[in-house]
């Protein structure tokens, strides 16, 4: 199943080139704040996977091509992100650590955006904003101290995820926290649909240039390890998002670019880059010269 959020926050399931709109069947109030309907639905589906079966039959249909796709979970409890989780990216960043000995950081929920929304660049003319191509893992059943052998019981599904960042040496979270710096989508492909996530090809283009290409088998800290490590520290809740780390090939984007990410059996989305007027801060007043070594 492919779970989507679209237009004004409607919830649906993608079937071919259509969306089955579940908004009314779920009794979902589009004015609800905070917007926790998707978080709640993931929790319910994790308890009762068949919950939607009867509802889907009578749902209105919307052409997928005409829908504006939003981030599938706008209000998770947290977005967890693993830095330097592919050796080739570690080498290009000249990082002397890896995620398995470094741990994770958090991105703010307010940085989440969707496939139908632009990445808005902050007004930081001295700096480059880079793309990072990542597999997003969406937690289903929550838990604490989850042993690695039980990881499958806690994964709801997977999405394409772009971990956008202002390059620099300042606080990592600060540089990765801007609104729209965490596009997730185009939907959540549920775990049963994706099958084995430990051998997924992923690819990222800027316009038509391939920038990143990798397979999840090359993760330093693997998916069971990420769930074990994160839950050793924090209770995981349904809808939590894990950004699993980027392979080599990170690089700058500019206004007008189209960033395309595709992950095998998960999906593909193309996100437009726009220049925003705000976001300037004295933190980025000094230029930063990245010491990134491009790898072939
Ligand atoms: Mn990242």
Tab-separated table of C-alpha atoms and ligand atoms in Angstrom:
chain	number	residue	atom	x	y	z
A	1	UNK	CA	0.000	0.000	0.000
A	2	UNK	CA	1.116	3.532	-0.759
A	3	UNK	CA	-0.202	6.006	1.797
A	4	UNK	CA	-0.351	9.643	0.634
A	5	UNK	CA	-1.235	13.016	2.033
A	6	UNK	CA	-2.326	15.562	-0.530
A	7	UNK	CA	-4.009	18.878	-1.372
A	8	UNK	CA	-5.314	20.462	1.865
A	9	UNK	CA	-4.073	17.569	4.014
A	10	UNK	CA	-6.352	14.819	2.680
A	11	UNK	CA	-5.302	11.208	3.296
A	12	UNK	CA	-5.434	8.499	0.670
A	13	UNK	CA	-4.043	5.348	-0.854
A	14	UNK	CA	-2.472	5.295	-4.322
A	15	UNK	CA	-3.844	2.724	-6.745
A	16	UNK	CA	-2.315	2.960	-10.213
A	17	UNK	CA	-2.734	6.533	-11.447
A	18	UNK	CA	-5.471	7.330	-8.918
A	19	UNK	CA	-5.707	8.218	-5.260
A	20	UNK	CA	-8.486	6.627	-3.217
A	21	UNK	CA	-9.435	9.547	-0.972
A	22	UNK	CA	-9.986	8.268	2.573
A	23	UNK	CA	-10.529	11.678	4.152
A	24	UNK	CA	-14.287	11.376	4.681
A	25	UNK	CA	-14.251	7.655	5.463
A	26	UNK	CA	-11.743	8.282	8.246
A	27	UNK	CA	-13.755	11.231	9.556
A	28	UNK	CA	-10.584	13.295	9.202
A	29	UNK	CA	-11.126	16.979	10.056
A	30	UNK	CA	-8.991	18.985	7.610
A	31	UNK	CA	-8.973	21.944	10.000
A	32	UNK	CA	-7.452	19.824	12.768
A	33	UNK	CA	-4.457	21.328	14.567
A	34	UNK	CA	-2.002	19.964	15.347
A	35	UNK	CA	-2.223	17.863	12.153
A	36	UNK	CA	-1.887	14.421	13.696
A	37	UNK	CA	-4.315	12.437	11.501
A	38	UNK	CA	-1.509	10.655	9.608
A	39	UNK	CA	0.370	9.898	12.834
A	40	UNK	CA	-2.845	8.467	14.331
A	41	UNK	CA	-3.616	6.437	11.195
A	42	UNK	CA	-0.128	4.877	11.207
A	43	UNK	CA	-0.599	3.925	14.870
A	44	UNK	CA	-3.989	2.359	14.077
A	45	UNK	CA	-2.694	0.475	11.021
A	46	UNK	CA	0.223	-0.834	13.061
A	47	UNK	CA	-2.291	-2.375	15.492
A	48	UNK	CA	-4.839	-3.430	12.838
A	49	UNK	CA	-3.282	-3.678	9.358
A	50	UNK	CA	-6.674	-4.489	7.771
A	51	UNK	CA	-8.353	-1.358	9.119
A	52	UNK	CA	-8.671	0.324	5.710
A	53	UNK	CA	-9.883	-2.684	3.712
A	54	UNK	CA	-13.618	-2.036	4.115
A	55	UNK	CA	-13.236	1.738	3.806
A	56	UNK	CA	-11.370	1.701	0.485
A	57	UNK	CA	-14.221	0.193	-1.562
A	58	UNK	CA	-16.475	3.233	-1.495
A	59	UNK	CA	-13.862	5.979	-1.581
A	60	UNK	CA	-13.938	8.808	-4.103
A	61	UNK	CA	-11.058	8.755	-6.596
A	62	UNK	CA	-8.751	11.603	-7.511
A	63	UNK	CA	-6.248	11.499	-10.405
A	64	UNK	CA	-2.775	11.219	-8.870
A	65	UNK	CA	-1.347	13.608	-11.493
A	66	UNK	CA	-3.684	16.417	-10.392
A	67	UNK	CA	-2.940	16.107	-6.666
A	68	UNK	CA	-0.422	18.219	-4.783
A	69	UNK	CA	1.495	15.725	-2.674
A	70	UNK	CA	2.413	16.789	0.859
A	71	UNK	CA	4.719	15.201	3.387
A	72	UNK	CA	3.060	11.926	4.442
A	73	UNK	CA	3.541	12.549	8.194
A	74	UNK	CA	3.533	16.273	9.032
A	75	UNK	CA	3.515	15.851	12.812
A	76	UNK	CA	5.656	12.903	13.871
A	77	UNK	CA	7.078	12.830	17.382
A	78	UNK	CA	10.551	13.253	15.863
A	79	UNK	CA	12.759	13.045	12.802
A	80	UNK	CA	15.954	11.121	13.545
A	81	UNK	CA	18.918	11.402	11.181
A	82	UNK	CA	22.120	9.376	10.942
A	83	UNK	CA	25.189	11.316	9.749
A	84	UNK	CA	28.021	9.742	7.761
A	85	UNK	CA	26.381	6.374	7.282
A	86	UNK	CA	28.030	5.451	3.965
A	87	UNK	CA	31.823	5.066	3.806
A	88	UNK	CA	32.116	6.844	0.433
A	89	UNK	CA	30.311	9.942	1.794
A	90	UNK	CA	32.551	9.838	4.874
A	91	UNK	CA	35.589	9.881	2.593
A	92	UNK	CA	34.303	12.778	0.451
A	93	UNK	CA	33.591	14.816	3.609
A	94	UNK	CA	36.958	13.812	5.078
A	95	UNK	CA	35.063	12.723	8.193
A	96	UNK	CA	37.045	10.571	10.593
A	97	UNK	CA	33.906	9.102	12.157
A	98	UNK	CA	30.941	6.998	11.068
A	99	UNK	CA	27.317	6.809	12.296
A	100	UNK	CA	27.933	3.574	14.211
A	101	UNK	CA	30.335	5.376	16.561
A	102	UNK	CA	28.830	8.858	16.314
A	103	UNK	CA	25.100	8.381	16.914
A	104	UNK	CA	22.312	10.460	15.427
A	105	UNK	CA	20.955	14.002	15.403
A	106	UNK	CA	17.390	15.312	15.081
A	107	UNK	CA	15.785	17.462	12.402
A	108	UNK	CA	12.804	19.634	13.369
A	109	UNK	CA	9.383	18.403	12.261
A	110	UNK	CA	8.827	21.858	10.764
A	111	UNK	CA	11.512	21.103	8.161
A	112	UNK	CA	9.251	18.431	6.596
A	113	UNK	CA	7.728	19.092	3.178
A	114	UNK	CA	6.300	16.974	0.377
A	115	UNK	CA	6.843	15.960	-3.240
A	116	UNK	CA	4.520	18.698	-4.493
A	117	UNK	CA	6.189	21.486	-2.576
A	118	UNK	CA	9.393	23.369	-3.414
A	119	UNK	CA	12.651	23.397	-1.485
A	120	UNK	CA	12.993	27.073	-0.499
A	121	UNK	CA	16.601	28.221	-0.309
A	122	UNK	CA	17.406	30.626	2.513
A	123	UNK	CA	19.042	33.920	1.651
A	124	UNK	CA	22.602	32.891	2.561
A	125	UNK	CA	24.647	34.084	-0.438
A	126	UNK	CA	27.983	33.041	1.073
A	127	UNK	CA	26.977	29.415	1.328
A	128	UNK	CA	26.034	26.344	-0.677
A	129	UNK	CA	22.880	24.364	0.082
A	130	UNK	CA	23.464	20.668	-0.625
A	131	UNK	CA	21.176	17.737	-1.365
A	132	UNK	CA	21.536	14.436	0.476
A	133	UNK	CA	19.730	11.421	-1.037
A	134	UNK	CA	18.370	9.179	1.724
A	135	UNK	CA	16.013	6.323	2.455
A	136	UNK	CA	13.346	7.460	4.937
A	137	UNK	CA	12.172	4.813	7.401
A	138	UNK	CA	8.732	5.366	8.953
A	139	UNK	CA	8.185	3.728	12.343
A	140	UNK	CA	4.969	1.745	12.919
A	141	UNK	CA	4.675	0.111	16.333
A	142	UNK	CA	6.619	2.154	18.874
A	143	UNK	CA	8.970	0.878	21.529
A	144	UNK	CA	12.071	1.337	23.643
A	145	UNK	CA	15.211	-0.795	23.699
A	146	UNK	CA	14.192	-2.683	20.564
A	147	UNK	CA	16.718	-5.478	19.897
A	148	UNK	CA	18.010	-5.541	16.316
A	149	UNK	CA	16.432	-8.907	15.576
A	150	UNK	CA	12.954	-7.411	16.217
A	151	UNK	CA	13.377	-4.409	13.875
A	152	UNK	CA	10.803	-5.608	11.334
A	153	UNK	CA	7.977	-5.472	13.890
A	154	UNK	CA	8.518	-1.713	14.223
A	155	UNK	CA	8.784	-0.498	10.618
A	156	UNK	CA	5.620	0.816	8.965
A	157	UNK	CA	7.165	1.702	5.622
A	158	UNK	CA	9.634	3.698	3.568
A	159	UNK	CA	9.817	6.987	1.664
A	160	UNK	CA	12.300	8.932	-0.410
A	161	UNK	CA	13.893	11.598	1.776
A	162	UNK	CA	16.061	14.629	0.976
A	163	UNK	CA	18.188	15.827	3.878
A	164	UNK	CA	18.991	19.387	2.781
A	165	UNK	CA	21.825	21.246	4.476
A	166	UNK	CA	23.699	24.534	4.416
A	167	UNK	CA	27.331	23.435	4.211
A	168	UNK	CA	29.553	24.765	6.959
A	169	UNK	CA	31.086	23.911	10.287
A	170	UNK	CA	28.409	25.499	12.467
A	171	UNK	CA	25.899	23.428	14.484
A	172	UNK	CA	24.701	20.619	12.255
A	173	UNK	CA	21.074	20.933	13.403
A	174	UNK	CA	21.074	24.678	12.743
A	175	UNK	CA	22.292	24.117	9.197
A	176	UNK	CA	19.708	21.410	8.536
A	177	UNK	CA	16.691	22.988	10.230
A	178	UNK	CA	15.252	25.360	7.631
A	179	UNK	CA	11.631	24.892	6.561
A	180	UNK	CA	11.458	22.588	3.479
A	181	UNK	CA	14.894	21.086	4.256
A	182	UNK	CA	13.357	17.630	4.692
A	183	UNK	CA	11.205	16.699	1.690
A	184	UNK	CA	9.670	13.238	2.248
A	185	UNK	CA	7.577	11.343	-0.268
A	186	UNK	CA	6.029	10.912	-2.680
A	187	UNK	CA	4.178	8.591	-0.265
A	188	UNK	CA	4.911	5.929	2.330
A	189	UNK	CA	5.340	2.555	0.665
A	190	UNK	CA	4.406	0.090	3.376
A	191	UNK	CA	6.949	-2.504	4.521
A	192	UNK	CA	5.006	-5.424	3.000
A	193	UNK	CA	5.124	-3.728	-0.400
A	194	UNK	CA	8.848	-2.917	-0.291
A	195	UNK	CA	9.984	-6.323	0.962
A	196	UNK	CA	13.701	-6.489	1.820
A	197	UNK	CA	14.918	-2.904	2.387
A	198	UNK	CA	18.548	-3.919	2.864
A	199	UNK	CA	19.190	-4.149	-0.895
A	200	UNK	CA	17.505	-1.123	-2.504
A	201	UNK	CA	19.056	0.886	-5.323
A	202	UNK	CA	18.730	4.633	-4.918
A	203	UNK	CA	19.584	7.463	-7.250
A	204	UNK	CA	19.457	11.251	-7.252
A	205	UNK	CA	19.572	13.629	-10.192
A	206	UNK	CA	19.817	17.415	-10.292
A	207	UNK	CA	18.073	18.358	-13.510
A	208	UNK	CA	19.290	15.487	-15.730
A	209	UNK	CA	22.703	14.999	-14.123
A	210	UNK	CA	23.123	11.911	-11.920
A	211	UNK	CA	24.700	13.103	-8.672
A	212	UNK	CA	24.226	10.180	-6.293
A	213	UNK	CA	23.825	6.462	-6.815
A	214	UNK	CA	23.987	3.814	-4.102
A	215	UNK	CA	22.437	0.723	-2.579
A	216	UNK	CA	21.199	0.386	1.004
A	217	UNK	CA	23.392	-2.717	1.403
A	218	UNK	CA	26.319	-0.282	1.792
A	219	UNK	CA	24.919	1.419	4.900
A	220	UNK	CA	27.536	1.450	7.695
A	221	UNK	CA	24.930	1.162	10.467
A	222	UNK	CA	22.197	-0.981	8.910
A	223	UNK	CA	18.434	-0.552	9.328
A	224	UNK	CA	18.161	-3.001	12.284
A	225	UNK	CA	21.112	-1.201	13.883
A	226	UNK	CA	19.525	2.239	13.436
A	227	UNK	CA	16.309	1.103	15.115
A	228	UNK	CA	18.236	-0.559	17.931
A	229	UNK	CA	20.437	2.511	18.494
A	230	UNK	CA	17.657	5.116	18.308
A	231	UNK	CA	15.379	3.123	20.615
A	232	UNK	CA	18.196	2.581	23.110
A	233	UNK	CA	18.069	6.333	23.732
A	234	UNK	CA	14.477	7.376	22.984
A	235	UNK	CA	11.070	5.767	22.857
A	236	UNK	CA	10.103	5.416	19.204
A	237	UNK	CA	6.516	6.340	18.361
A	238	UNK	CA	4.322	5.490	15.361
A	239	UNK	CA	5.066	7.921	12.535
A	240	UNK	CA	8.611	8.733	13.638
A	241	UNK	CA	10.873	9.288	10.642
A	242	UNK	CA	14.452	8.059	10.333
A	243	UNK	CA	16.736	9.636	7.715
A	244	UNK	CA	19.204	6.842	7.142
A	245	UNK	CA	22.190	8.801	5.788
A	246	UNK	CA	23.517	9.793	2.400
A	247	UNK	CA	26.028	8.201	0.034
A	248	UNK	CA	28.748	10.130	-1.834
A	249	UNK	CA	27.941	12.739	-4.444
A	250	UNK	CA	26.372	15.489	-2.339
A	251	UNK	CA	26.487	18.869	-4.021
A	252	UNK	CA	24.902	22.291	-4.375
A	253	UNK	CA	21.455	23.176	-5.682
A	254	UNK	CA	20.300	26.540	-6.973
A	255	UNK	CA	16.992	28.214	-7.699
A	256	UNK	CA	15.285	26.643	-10.716
A	257	UNK	CA	16.878	23.208	-10.240
A	258	UNK	CA	14.790	20.054	-10.229
A	259	UNK	CA	15.967	17.477	-7.692
A	260	UNK	CA	14.804	13.973	-8.575
A	261	UNK	CA	15.180	11.056	-6.156
A	262	UNK	CA	14.248	7.454	-6.920
A	263	UNK	CA	14.411	4.473	-4.587
A	264	UNK	CA	13.690	1.006	-5.899
A	265	UNK	CA	10.231	-0.317	-4.877
A	266	UNK	CA	9.653	2.819	-2.764
A	267	UNK	CA	8.977	5.555	-5.321
A	268	UNK	CA	10.255	8.600	-7.117
A	269	UNK	CA	9.698	12.306	-6.689
A	270	UNK	CA	10.941	15.491	-8.321
A	271	UNK	CA	11.168	18.584	-6.163
A	272	UNK	CA	11.669	22.105	-7.485
A	273	UNK	CA	14.186	24.473	-5.866
A	274	UNK	CA	13.181	28.090	-5.283
A	275	UNK	CA	15.003	31.083	-3.821
A	276	UNK	CA	13.416	32.483	-0.661
A	277	UNK	CA	13.809	36.020	0.637
A	278	UNK	CA	14.194	35.167	4.324
A	279	UNK	CA	16.529	32.957	6.289
A	280	UNK	CA	19.570	35.210	6.390
A	281	UNK	CA	21.480	35.037	9.672
A	282	UNK	CA	24.801	36.270	10.977
A	283	UNK	CA	25.778	32.655	11.553
A	284	UNK	CA	26.357	32.301	7.811
A	285	UNK	CA	27.994	35.684	7.294
A	286	UNK	CA	31.424	34.140	6.778
A	287	UNK	CA	31.975	32.103	3.613
A	288	UNK	CA	32.709	28.390	3.873
A	289	UNK	CA	34.918	26.596	1.382
A	290	UNK	CA	33.884	22.951	1.385
A	291	UNK	CA	36.734	20.473	1.380
A	292	UNK	CA	34.668	17.883	-0.430
A	293	UNK	CA	36.552	15.481	-2.673
A	294	UNK	CA	34.359	14.410	-5.583
A	295	UNK	CA	34.410	10.651	-6.082
A	296	UNK	CA	33.776	8.892	-9.343
B	1	LIG	MN1	21.944	13.299	5.929
